[in-house]
Short mmCIF file of C-alpha atoms in Angstrom, two decimals:
data_model
loop_
_atom_site.label_atom_id
_atom_site.label_comp_id
_atom_site.label_asym_id
_atom_site.label_seq_id
_atom_site.Cartn_x
_atom_site.Cartn_y
_atom_site.Cartn_z
CA MET A 193 -9.00 -1.24 -20.35
CA LEU A 194 -8.48 -4.06 -22.09
CA ASN A 195 -9.69 -7.65 -21.23
CA LEU A 196 -6.25 -9.43 -20.55
CA SER A 197 -4.82 -12.64 -19.59
CA HIS A 198 -3.37 -11.01 -16.19
CA LYS A 199 -6.77 -9.77 -15.28
CA LYS A 200 -7.87 -13.55 -15.29
CA LEU A 201 -5.34 -13.83 -12.27
CA ASP A 202 -6.45 -13.24 -8.77
CA VAL A 203 -2.95 -12.90 -7.90
CA TYR A 204 -2.81 -9.74 -10.33
CA TYR A 205 -5.46 -8.54 -7.93
CA ILE A 206 -4.12 -9.52 -4.47
CA SER A 207 -0.85 -7.48 -6.05
CA LEU A 208 -2.87 -4.30 -6.42
CA TYR A 209 -4.41 -4.56 -3.20
CA LEU A 210 -0.97 -4.92 -1.96
CA LEU A 211 0.19 -2.16 -3.76
CA LYS A 212 -2.47 0.13 -2.63
CA GLU A 213 -1.75 -0.85 0.98
CA ILE A 214 1.92 0.11 0.66
CA TYR A 215 0.75 3.36 -0.78
CA LYS A 216 -1.00 3.97 2.29
CA THR A 217 1.34 2.75 4.73
CA THR A 218 4.41 4.53 3.20
CA THR A 219 2.40 8.08 3.92
CA SER A 220 3.30 7.85 7.40
CA PHE A 221 7.11 7.60 6.54
CA PRO A 222 9.59 10.55 7.65
CA LYS A 223 9.93 12.97 4.80
CA GLU A 224 13.38 12.36 4.41
CA GLU A 225 12.77 8.66 3.25
CA ARG A 226 10.91 9.95 0.17
CA TYR A 227 13.52 9.30 -2.17
CA VAL A 228 14.83 6.65 -0.66
CA LEU A 229 12.56 3.76 1.36
CA ILE A 230 9.16 5.18 0.30
CA SER A 231 10.55 5.29 -3.51
CA GLN A 232 12.00 1.67 -2.75
CA LEU A 233 9.05 0.20 -1.73
CA ARG A 234 6.47 1.39 -4.20
CA ARG A 235 8.37 0.77 -7.06
CA ALA A 236 8.75 -2.85 -5.85
CA ALA A 237 5.36 -2.98 -5.48
CA ILE A 238 4.75 -1.86 -9.01
CA SER A 239 7.13 -4.17 -10.08
CA VAL A 240 4.86 -6.95 -8.63
CA CYS A 241 1.73 -5.97 -10.67
CA SER A 242 3.95 -5.21 -13.60
CA ASN A 243 5.74 -8.47 -13.91
CA ILE A 244 2.90 -10.71 -12.91
CA ALA A 245 0.80 -8.98 -15.93
CA GLU A 246 3.82 -8.98 -18.31
CA GLY A 247 3.94 -12.84 -17.72
CA ALA A 248 0.86 -13.54 -18.09
CA ALA A 249 1.06 -12.12 -21.40
CA ARG A 250 3.63 -14.38 -22.63
CA ILE A 251 3.73 -17.43 -24.53
CA SER A 252 6.24 -19.43 -23.67
CA ARG A 253 6.19 -21.31 -20.32
CA LYS A 254 10.12 -20.00 -20.11
CA GLU A 255 9.02 -16.22 -20.11
CA LYS A 256 6.22 -16.70 -17.95
CA LYS A 257 8.16 -18.03 -15.49
CA ARG A 258 11.14 -15.53 -15.60
CA PHE A 259 8.25 -12.68 -15.23
CA TYR A 260 6.80 -14.33 -12.28
CA GLU A 261 9.96 -15.07 -10.54
CA ILE A 262 10.74 -11.30 -10.90
CA ALA A 263 7.47 -10.73 -9.49
CA ARG A 264 8.34 -13.02 -6.41
CA SER A 265 11.73 -11.74 -6.15
CA SER A 266 10.19 -8.13 -5.99
CA VAL A 267 7.75 -9.43 -3.00
CA VAL A 268 10.95 -10.78 -0.88
CA GLU A 269 12.15 -6.91 -1.96
CA ILE A 270 9.00 -5.55 -0.02
CA ASP A 271 9.44 -8.14 2.70
CA THR A 272 13.09 -7.00 3.33
CA GLN A 273 12.14 -3.28 3.02
CA PHE A 274 9.67 -3.60 5.52
CA GLU A 275 12.51 -5.56 8.04
CA ILE A 276 14.24 -2.55 7.60
CA ALA A 277 11.63 -0.05 8.33
CA THR A 278 11.02 -2.09 11.58
CA VAL A 279 14.86 -1.32 12.76
CA LEU A 280 14.52 2.22 11.91
CA ASP A 281 11.18 2.05 13.73
CA TYR A 282 8.82 3.48 11.19
CA TYR A 283 6.77 0.38 11.03
CA LYS A 284 5.78 -1.93 13.59
CA LYS A 285 5.02 -5.68 12.52
CA GLY A 286 1.57 -6.89 12.78
CA GLN A 287 0.55 -2.98 12.68
CA MET A 288 -0.68 -3.60 8.97
CA LYS A 289 -2.45 -7.37 9.27
CA GLU A 290 -4.07 -6.99 5.83
CA MET A 291 -0.91 -6.06 4.01
CA GLU A 292 1.12 -8.45 5.44
CA GLN A 293 -1.72 -10.96 4.32
CA TYR A 294 -1.48 -9.53 1.07
CA MET A 295 2.03 -9.93 0.49
CA GLU A 296 2.41 -13.89 2.19
CA SER A 297 -0.80 -14.61 -0.62
CA THR A 298 0.89 -13.12 -3.73
CA PHE A 299 3.85 -14.58 -2.84
CA ARG A 300 2.18 -18.18 -2.33
CA ILE A 301 0.49 -17.85 -5.45
CA LEU A 302 3.27 -16.77 -7.49
CA CYS A 303 5.33 -19.81 -5.88
CA LYS A 304 2.74 -22.03 -7.43
CA LEU A 305 1.91 -20.37 -10.69
CA ILE A 306 6.02 -21.03 -10.81
CA GLN A 307 6.20 -24.30 -9.98
CA ASN A 308 2.73 -25.18 -12.33
CA LEU A 309 4.52 -24.11 -15.31
#
């Protein structure tokens, strides 16, 4: 693997932990959600990691900001999807404290990165 700029960001590694927890959590969701909610959650988690990496690789502040904003929006999407999973009784708030902390940390750090550009 290459030694690239995103690998120097704590938020990148936190987002990888978030992705791992989402994959673990969604294995307990009903099979009929495989191509709907499970897929959507996993794609959003991948989007967070990928957009952090892509943003870190950009030279211009404007482009960095755009990719970090997309990553932050994907965190909001994940949060919304877990609200939906809660309403559907697939997930209970507080069930995965660690995942929720990763989500909160990722969002908070991305906000600071965006603000400081």
